[in-house]
C-alpha positions as a Python dict, from the first residue, in 0.01 Angstrom:
ca = {
    (1, 'X'): (0, 0, 0),
    (2, 'X'): (-183, 179, 280),
    (3, 'X'): (-198, 561, 273),
    (4, 'X'): (1, 667, 580),
    (5, 'X'): (90, 1000, 739),
    (6, 'X'): (465, 1060, 751),
    (7, 'X'): (707, 1331, 850),
    (8, 'X'): (1017, 1412, 649),
    (9, 'X'): (1213, 1664, 850),
    (10, 'X'): (989, 1971, 868),
    (11, 'X'): (761, 1845, 587),
    (12, 'X'): (445, 1676, 717),
    (13, 'X'): (258, 1459, 467),
    (14, 'X'): (-96, 1364, 563),
    (15, 'X'): (-221, 1017, 470),
    (16, 'X'): (-318, 1012, 104),
    (17, 'X'): (-94, 1303, 3),
    (18, 'X'): (244, 1278, -168),
    (19, 'X'): (182, 907, -211),
    (20, 'X'): (474, 862, -451),
    (21, 'X'): (716, 986, -187),
    (22, 'X'): (537, 785, 80),
    (23, 'X'): (579, 462, -116),
    (24, 'X'): (933, 534, -230),
    (25, 'X'): (1074, 624, 111),
    (26, 'X'): (902, 328, 277),
    (27, 'X'): (1027, 88, 6),
    (28, 'X'): (1381, 222, 43),
    (29, 'X'): (1367, 188, 422),
    (30, 'X'): (1234, -171, 399),
    (31, 'X'): (1523, -263, 172),
    (32, 'X'): (1796, -81, 367),
    (33, 'X'): (1889, 162, 92),
    (34, 'X'): (2133, 442, 161),
    (35, 'X'): (2022, 804, 130),
    (36, 'X'): (2207, 831, -205),
    (37, 'X'): (2036, 517, -339),
    (38, 'X'): (1701, 646, -217),
    (39, 'X'): (1741, 984, -386),
    (40, 'X'): (1836, 810, -711),
    (41, 'X'): (1498, 631, -708),
    (42, 'X'): (1331, 969, -768),
    (43, 'X'): (1496, 980, -1113),
    (44, 'X'): (1463, 1308, -1303),
    (45, 'X'): (1274, 1470, -1016),
    (46, 'X'): (1601, 1447, -823),
    (47, 'X'): (1865, 1464, -1099),
    (48, 'X'): (1707, 1743, -1303),
    (49, 'X'): (1437, 1927, -1110),
    (50, 'X'): (1622, 1943, -777),
    (51, 'X'): (1995, 1924, -849),
    (52, 'X'): (1977, 2157, -1149),
    (53, 'X'): (1766, 2407, -952),
    (54, 'X'): (1914, 2414, -600),
    (55, 'X'): (1741, 2739, -499),
    (56, 'X'): (1392, 2630, -609),
    (57, 'X'): (1116, 2520, -371),
    (58, 'X'): (979, 2229, -575),
    (59, 'X'): (987, 1869, -452),
    (60, 'X'): (990, 1952, -82),
    (61, 'X'): (1019, 1587, 22),
    (62, 'X'): (1334, 1532, -183),
    (63, 'X'): (1492, 1855, -58),
    (64, 'X'): (1407, 1775, 303),
    (65, 'X'): (1550, 1424, 272),
    (66, 'X'): (1871, 1571, 131),
    (67, 'X'): (1903, 1779, 450),
    (68, 'X'): (1785, 1529, 712),
    (69, 'X'): (1835, 1182, 564),
    (70, 'X'): (1678, 885, 738),
    (71, 'X'): (1684, 1065, 1074),
    (72, 'X'): (1407, 1292, 945),
    (73, 'X'): (1171, 1017, 824),
    (74, 'X'): (895, 897, 1060),
    (75, 'X'): (577, 711, 964),
    (76, 'X'): (258, 686, 1169),
    (77, 'X'): (204, 329, 1048),
    (78, 'X'): (306, 75, 785),
    (79, 'X'): (270, 208, 431),
    (80, 'X'): (396, -110, 263),
    (81, 'X'): (439, -470, 366),
    (82, 'X'): (712, -694, 238),
    (83, 'X'): (576, -1006, 70),
    (84, 'X'): (706, -1345, 174),
    (85, 'X'): (976, -1467, -60),
}
């Protein structure tokens, strides 16, 4: 893992911030996951915190990804590298 700046719609994440989201989105992209599969990887942050509180402002990266999907994700470099199988 390399801390990497990334944009998620209108949410800008500087390198070293929101590293869980950085890793998760990059992993999902590397493995060709759908937006629904990607959101499921967030577990209770998505299922409980976000879906059960649609008007809240928490978990900006999840909420932005729900609006913009993969079209909103852009990295300034490679956060993860796939290992040879």
